[in-house]
Amino acid sequence: MEDHNSAHLSEPASPAASVASAEIAAEFAALTIEEKEQRRAEWSQELARVEEEINTLRTVLASKTRHASDLKRKLGITVWKELTDDVNQGVKNLKESHVFQRTESVLKTTGEKTASVFGSITSGITTKFSQMKNSESMRSIEASVGSAYENVKTKVTSRSGSVSSFPDDLDENNSPSGLNSPTDSLTK
């Protein structure tokens, strides 16, 4: 048993505890056998008293906790309400913290700068499209496509030589049989 207790004395938790443990071990080693036994008996009695107090406090705490739960139930305070209140208080504390306010400020500034950059990009693209639209080559393409469309739309000469409009020819090709293949127009 003496070896077991000395093993606990040689296991310090921190450097300060290490120094204290070394001092206690040296002091304990200087005692006579009778003094060591008497000291251990005192410590055992004190440990028993402290453990009894801990158990009493645990019992009292459990009783108080039950009583508090009963009162909360009578007041209509639910676990969900308590949790919600705790979360709300935590959020409030977080928002009031210096770190959150600083982070919020950085994020706001970053958002503003990002919006500014995207605005500049959008503006640049719009300007380029506008320049393209007003360019000589785009006007030439528009004129070519426009005149080709007008030519096809207004007059289409059928195989019989008659002149009809393009929409009329489309309607003519949509036969009641439901066939709309290019060979249908050859049979008409």
PDB file of C-alpha atoms in Angstrom:
ATOM      1  CA  MET A   1       0.000   0.000   0.000  1.00  0.00           C
ATOM      2  CA  GLU A   2       2.884   2.332   0.717  1.00  0.00           C
ATOM      3  CA  ASP A   3       4.226   1.825  -2.833  1.00  0.00           C
ATOM      4  CA  HIS A   4       0.778   2.604  -4.303  1.00  0.00           C
ATOM      5  CA  ASN A   5       0.547   5.943  -2.454  1.00  0.00           C
ATOM      6  CA  SER A   6       4.086   6.952  -3.323  1.00  0.00           C
ATOM      7  CA  ALA A   7       3.269   6.311  -7.000  1.00  0.00           C
ATOM      8  CA  HIS A   8       0.488   8.908  -6.750  1.00  0.00           C
ATOM      9  CA  LEU A   9       2.885  11.371  -5.175  1.00  0.00           C
ATOM     10  CA  SER A  10       5.282  10.997  -8.096  1.00  0.00           C
ATOM     11  CA  GLU A  11       2.639  11.806 -10.773  1.00  0.00           C
ATOM     12  CA  PRO A  12       2.510  15.609 -10.936  1.00  0.00           C
ATOM     13  CA  ALA A  13      -0.184  17.312 -13.039  1.00  0.00           C
ATOM     14  CA  SER A  14       1.813  20.499 -13.718  1.00  0.00           C
ATOM     15  CA  PRO A  15       5.262  21.979 -12.992  1.00  0.00           C
ATOM     16  CA  ALA A  16       3.893  23.771  -9.901  1.00  0.00           C
ATOM     17  CA  ALA A  17       2.309  20.517  -8.707  1.00  0.00           C
ATOM     18  CA  SER A  18       5.605  18.779  -9.363  1.00  0.00           C
ATOM     19  CA  VAL A  19       7.440  21.118  -6.991  1.00  0.00           C
ATOM     20  CA  ALA A  20       4.683  20.831  -4.375  1.00  0.00           C
ATOM     21  CA  SER A  21       4.628  17.041  -4.706  1.00  0.00           C
ATOM     22  CA  ALA A  22       8.386  16.865  -4.309  1.00  0.00           C
ATOM     23  CA  GLU A  23       8.222  19.029  -1.186  1.00  0.00           C
ATOM     24  CA  ILE A  24       5.401  16.914   0.303  1.00  0.00           C
ATOM     25  CA  ALA A  25       7.247  13.702  -0.524  1.00  0.00           C
ATOM     26  CA  ALA A  26      10.449  14.997   1.085  1.00  0.00           C
ATOM     27  CA  GLU A  27       8.534  16.169   4.171  1.00  0.00           C
ATOM     28  CA  PHE A  28       6.673  12.844   4.388  1.00  0.00           C
ATOM     29  CA  ALA A  29       9.916  10.853   4.029  1.00  0.00           C
ATOM     30  CA  ALA A  30      11.414  12.726   6.995  1.00  0.00           C
ATOM     31  CA  LEU A  31       8.624  11.496   9.313  1.00  0.00           C
ATOM     32  CA  THR A  32       8.885   8.466  11.538  1.00  0.00           C
ATOM     33  CA  ILE A  33       6.792   5.356  10.809  1.00  0.00           C
ATOM     34  CA  GLU A  34       4.313   6.241  13.596  1.00  0.00           C
ATOM     35  CA  GLU A  35       3.972   9.829  12.304  1.00  0.00           C
ATOM     36  CA  LYS A  36       3.413   8.552   8.742  1.00  0.00           C
ATOM     37  CA  GLU A  37       0.660   6.200   9.936  1.00  0.00           C
ATOM     38  CA  GLN A  38      -0.949   8.961  12.017  1.00  0.00           C
ATOM     39  CA  ARG A  39      -0.791  11.399   9.055  1.00  0.00           C
ATOM     40  CA  ARG A  40      -2.376   8.799   6.762  1.00  0.00           C
ATOM     41  CA  ALA A  41      -5.154   8.126   9.273  1.00  0.00           C
ATOM     42  CA  GLU A  42      -5.888  11.875   9.474  1.00  0.00           C
ATOM     43  CA  TRP A  43      -5.937  12.161   5.726  1.00  0.00           C
ATOM     44  CA  SER A  44      -8.216   9.118   5.396  1.00  0.00           C
ATOM     45  CA  GLN A  45     -10.674  10.602   7.922  1.00  0.00           C
ATOM     46  CA  GLU A  46     -10.618  13.981   6.175  1.00  0.00           C
ATOM     47  CA  LEU A  47     -11.127  12.284   2.787  1.00  0.00           C
ATOM     48  CA  ALA A  48     -14.124  10.361   4.165  1.00  0.00           C
ATOM     49  CA  ARG A  49     -15.634  13.627   5.518  1.00  0.00           C
ATOM     50  CA  VAL A  50     -15.105  15.437   2.199  1.00  0.00           C
ATOM     51  CA  GLU A  51     -16.630  12.545   0.214  1.00  0.00           C
ATOM     52  CA  GLU A  52     -19.623  12.523   2.570  1.00  0.00           C
ATOM     53  CA  GLU A  53     -20.068  16.289   2.076  1.00  0.00           C
ATOM     54  CA  ILE A  54     -19.857  15.810  -1.706  1.00  0.00           C
ATOM     55  CA  ASN A  55     -22.574  13.141  -1.578  1.00  0.00           C
ATOM     56  CA  THR A  56     -24.743  15.378   0.634  1.00  0.00           C
ATOM     57  CA  LEU A  57     -24.275  18.283  -1.774  1.00  0.00           C
ATOM     58  CA  ARG A  58     -25.164  16.025  -4.734  1.00  0.00           C
ATOM     59  CA  THR A  59     -28.365  14.950  -2.962  1.00  0.00           C
ATOM     60  CA  VAL A  60     -29.280  18.545  -2.117  1.00  0.00           C
ATOM     61  CA  LEU A  61     -28.487  19.644  -5.690  1.00  0.00           C
ATOM     62  CA  ALA A  62     -30.666  16.866  -7.162  1.00  0.00           C
ATOM     63  CA  SER A  63     -33.519  17.865  -4.839  1.00  0.00           C
ATOM     64  CA  LYS A  64     -33.160  21.550  -5.751  1.00  0.00           C
ATOM     65  CA  THR A  65     -33.023  20.679  -9.458  1.00  0.00           C
ATOM     66  CA  ARG A  66     -36.269  18.667  -9.199  1.00  0.00           C
ATOM     67  CA  HIS A  67     -37.922  21.522  -7.302  1.00  0.00           C
ATOM     68  CA  ALA A  68     -36.776  24.047  -9.936  1.00  0.00           C
ATOM     69  CA  SER A  69     -38.146  21.782 -12.690  1.00  0.00           C
ATOM     70  CA  ASP A  70     -41.506  21.554 -10.929  1.00  0.00           C
ATOM     71  CA  LEU A  71     -41.681  25.344 -10.569  1.00  0.00           C
ATOM     72  CA  LYS A  72     -40.763  25.842 -14.230  1.00  0.00           C
ATOM     73  CA  ARG A  73     -43.447  23.370 -15.278  1.00  0.00           C
ATOM     74  CA  LYS A  74     -46.011  25.236 -13.166  1.00  0.00           C
ATOM     75  CA  LEU A  75     -44.920  28.533 -14.742  1.00  0.00           C
ATOM     76  CA  GLY A  76     -45.158  27.061 -18.239  1.00  0.00           C
ATOM     77  CA  ILE A  77     -41.447  27.289 -18.882  1.00  0.00           C
ATOM     78  CA  THR A  78     -40.545  24.398 -21.163  1.00  0.00           C
ATOM     79  CA  VAL A  79     -37.174  22.968 -22.067  1.00  0.00           C
ATOM     80  CA  TRP A  80     -37.731  24.292 -25.595  1.00  0.00           C
ATOM     81  CA  LYS A  81     -38.342  27.827 -24.275  1.00  0.00           C
ATOM     82  CA  GLU A  82     -35.237  27.638 -22.118  1.00  0.00           C
ATOM     83  CA  LEU A  83     -33.175  26.420 -25.057  1.00  0.00           C
ATOM     84  CA  THR A  84     -34.575  29.178 -27.294  1.00  0.00           C
ATOM     85  CA  ASP A  85     -33.844  31.801 -24.639  1.00  0.00           C
ATOM     86  CA  ASP A  86     -30.306  30.457 -24.202  1.00  0.00           C
ATOM     87  CA  VAL A  87     -29.674  30.511 -27.950  1.00  0.00           C
ATOM     88  CA  ASN A  88     -31.111  34.030 -28.257  1.00  0.00           C
ATOM     89  CA  GLN A  89     -28.942  35.212 -25.379  1.00  0.00           C
ATOM     90  CA  GLY A  90     -25.903  33.576 -26.978  1.00  0.00           C
ATOM     91  CA  VAL A  91     -26.620  35.285 -30.304  1.00  0.00           C
ATOM     92  CA  LYS A  92     -27.099  38.608 -28.525  1.00  0.00           C
ATOM     93  CA  ASN A  93     -23.799  38.169 -26.685  1.00  0.00           C
ATOM     94  CA  LEU A  94     -22.088  37.231 -29.943  1.00  0.00           C
ATOM     95  CA  LYS A  95     -23.472  40.271 -31.759  1.00  0.00           C
ATOM     96  CA  GLU A  96     -22.316  42.523 -28.947  1.00  0.00           C
ATOM     97  CA  SER A  97     -18.808  41.058 -28.970  1.00  0.00           C
ATOM     98  CA  HIS A  98     -15.963  43.063 -30.443  1.00  0.00           C
ATOM     99  CA  VAL A  99     -14.862  40.192 -32.697  1.00  0.00           C
ATOM    100  CA  PHE A 100     -18.343  39.840 -34.267  1.00  0.00           C
ATOM    101  CA  GLN A 101     -18.652  43.560 -34.867  1.00  0.00           C
ATOM    102  CA  ARG A 102     -15.235  43.625 -36.490  1.00  0.00           C
ATOM    103  CA  THR A 103     -16.058  40.582 -38.644  1.00  0.00           C
ATOM    104  CA  GLU A 104     -19.394  42.103 -39.617  1.00  0.00           C
ATOM    105  CA  SER A 105     -17.635  45.305 -40.650  1.00  0.00           C
ATOM    106  CA  VAL A 106     -15.090  43.387 -42.744  1.00  0.00           C
ATOM    107  CA  LEU A 107     -17.829  41.348 -44.434  1.00  0.00           C
ATOM    108  CA  LYS A 108     -19.862  44.489 -45.167  1.00  0.00           C
ATOM    109  CA  THR A 109     -16.840  46.217 -46.705  1.00  0.00           C
ATOM    110  CA  THR A 110     -16.021  43.099 -48.720  1.00  0.00           C
ATOM    111  CA  GLY A 111     -19.604  42.902 -49.973  1.00  0.00           C
ATOM    112  CA  GLU A 112     -19.554  46.537 -51.035  1.00  0.00           C
ATOM    113  CA  LYS A 113     -16.260  46.085 -52.875  1.00  0.00           C
ATOM    114  CA  THR A 114     -17.519  42.916 -54.558  1.00  0.00           C
ATOM    115  CA  ALA A 115     -20.709  44.670 -55.668  1.00  0.00           C
ATOM    116  CA  SER A 116     -18.588  47.522 -57.033  1.00  0.00           C
ATOM    117  CA  VAL A 117     -16.381  45.104 -58.992  1.00  0.00           C
ATOM    118  CA  PHE A 118     -19.386  43.255 -60.439  1.00  0.00           C
ATOM    119  CA  GLY A 119     -20.980  46.592 -61.308  1.00  0.00           C
ATOM    120  CA  SER A 120     -17.827  47.624 -63.157  1.00  0.00           C
ATOM    121  CA  ILE A 121     -17.697  44.308 -65.015  1.00  0.00           C
ATOM    122  CA  THR A 122     -21.372  44.541 -65.986  1.00  0.00           C
ATOM    123  CA  SER A 123     -20.913  48.126 -67.107  1.00  0.00           C
ATOM    124  CA  GLY A 124     -17.888  47.157 -69.199  1.00  0.00           C
ATOM    125  CA  ILE A 125     -19.734  44.282 -70.854  1.00  0.00           C
ATOM    126  CA  THR A 126     -22.734  46.509 -71.597  1.00  0.00           C
ATOM    127  CA  THR A 127     -20.448  49.126 -73.129  1.00  0.00           C
ATOM    128  CA  LYS A 128     -18.707  46.511 -75.305  1.00  0.00           C
ATOM    129  CA  PHE A 129     -22.028  45.097 -76.544  1.00  0.00           C
ATOM    130  CA  SER A 130     -23.218  48.605 -77.295  1.00  0.00           C
ATOM    131  CA  GLN A 131     -20.036  49.312 -79.253  1.00  0.00           C
ATOM    132  CA  MET A 132     -20.389  46.003 -81.113  1.00  0.00           C
ATOM    133  CA  LYS A 133     -24.023  46.749 -81.951  1.00  0.00           C
ATOM    134  CA  ASN A 134     -23.093  50.138 -83.334  1.00  0.00           C
ATOM    135  CA  SER A 135     -20.107  48.814 -85.298  1.00  0.00           C
ATOM    136  CA  GLU A 136     -20.082  48.797 -89.087  1.00  0.00           C
ATOM    137  CA  SER A 137     -19.776  44.975 -89.326  1.00  0.00           C
ATOM    138  CA  MET A 138     -22.808  44.411 -87.065  1.00  0.00           C
ATOM    139  CA  ARG A 139     -24.860  46.875 -89.124  1.00  0.00           C
ATOM    140  CA  SER A 140     -23.838  45.025 -92.263  1.00  0.00           C
ATOM    141  CA  ILE A 141     -24.855  41.648 -90.765  1.00  0.00           C
ATOM    142  CA  GLU A 142     -28.185  43.110 -89.555  1.00  0.00           C
ATOM    143  CA  ALA A 143     -28.909  44.509 -92.999  1.00  0.00           C
ATOM    144  CA  SER A 144     -28.063  41.211 -94.719  1.00  0.00           C
ATOM    145  CA  VAL A 145     -30.150  39.100 -92.346  1.00  0.00           C
ATOM    146  CA  GLY A 146     -33.010  41.607 -92.468  1.00  0.00           C
ATOM    147  CA  SER A 147     -33.150  41.729 -96.257  1.00  0.00           C
ATOM    148  CA  ALA A 148     -32.907  37.920 -96.539  1.00  0.00           C
ATOM    149  CA  TYR A 149     -35.773  37.546 -94.104  1.00  0.00           C
ATOM    150  CA  GLU A 150     -37.898  40.078 -95.959  1.00  0.00           C
ATOM    151  CA  ASN A 151     -37.219  38.358 -99.280  1.00  0.00           C
ATOM    152  CA  VAL A 152     -38.247  34.959 -97.925  1.00  0.00           C
ATOM    153  CA  LYS A 153     -41.232  36.325 -96.055  1.00  0.00           C
ATOM    154  CA  THR A 154     -42.861  38.400 -98.784  1.00  0.00           C
ATOM    155  CA  LYS A 155     -42.505  36.286-101.884  1.00  0.00           C
ATOM    156  CA  VAL A 156     -41.931  32.641-102.331  1.00  0.00           C
ATOM    157  CA  THR A 157     -42.378  31.173-105.774  1.00  0.00           C
ATOM    158  CA  SER A 158     -43.991  27.792-105.740  1.00  0.00           C
ATOM    159  CA  ARG A 159     -43.283  25.042-108.340  1.00  0.00           C
ATOM    160  CA  SER A 160     -46.325  26.027-110.368  1.00  0.00           C
ATOM    161  CA  GLY A 161     -44.988  29.531-110.807  1.00  0.00           C
ATOM    162  CA  SER A 162     -47.610  31.281-108.674  1.00  0.00           C
ATOM    163  CA  VAL A 163     -46.585  33.859-106.124  1.00  0.00           C
ATOM    164  CA  SER A 164     -47.624  33.359-102.499  1.00  0.00           C
ATOM    165  CA  SER A 165     -46.454  34.406 -99.100  1.00  0.00           C
ATOM    166  CA  PHE A 166     -44.162  32.234 -97.020  1.00  0.00           C
ATOM    167  CA  PRO A 167     -46.746  31.730 -94.216  1.00  0.00           C
ATOM    168  CA  ASP A 168     -49.281  30.547 -96.825  1.00  0.00           C
ATOM    169  CA  ASP A 169     -46.808  27.995 -98.137  1.00  0.00           C
ATOM    170  CA  LEU A 170     -46.192  26.778 -94.593  1.00  0.00           C
ATOM    171  CA  ASP A 171     -49.922  26.348 -94.021  1.00  0.00           C
ATOM    172  CA  GLU A 172     -50.204  24.509 -97.337  1.00  0.00           C
ATOM    173  CA  ASN A 173     -47.445  22.083 -96.302  1.00  0.00           C
ATOM    174  CA  ASN A 174     -49.203  21.251 -93.032  1.00  0.00           C
ATOM    175  CA  SER A 175     -51.555  18.746 -94.578  1.00  0.00           C
ATOM    176  CA  PRO A 176     -54.575  17.281 -92.789  1.00  0.00           C
ATOM    177  CA  SER A 177     -52.828  13.899 -92.825  1.00  0.00           C
ATOM    178  CA  GLY A 178     -50.355  15.331 -90.324  1.00  0.00           C
ATOM    179  CA  LEU A 179     -47.322  14.619 -92.512  1.00  0.00           C
ATOM    180  CA  ASN A 180     -44.899  17.490 -92.601  1.00  0.00           C
ATOM    181  CA  SER A 181     -41.900  16.002 -94.347  1.00  0.00           C
ATOM    182  CA  PRO A 182     -40.089  17.725 -97.223  1.00  0.00           C
ATOM    183  CA  THR A 183     -41.320  15.027 -99.648  1.00  0.00           C
ATOM    184  CA  ASP A 184     -44.952  16.009 -98.934  1.00  0.00           C
ATOM    185  CA  SER A 185     -44.531  19.192-100.946  1.00  0.00           C
ATOM    186  CA  LEU A 186     -43.302  17.158-103.945  1.00  0.00           C
ATOM    187  CA  THR A 187     -46.532  15.161-104.078  1.00  0.00           C
ATOM    188  CA  LYS A 188     -48.777  18.250-104.081  1.00  0.00           C
TER     189      LYS A 188
END
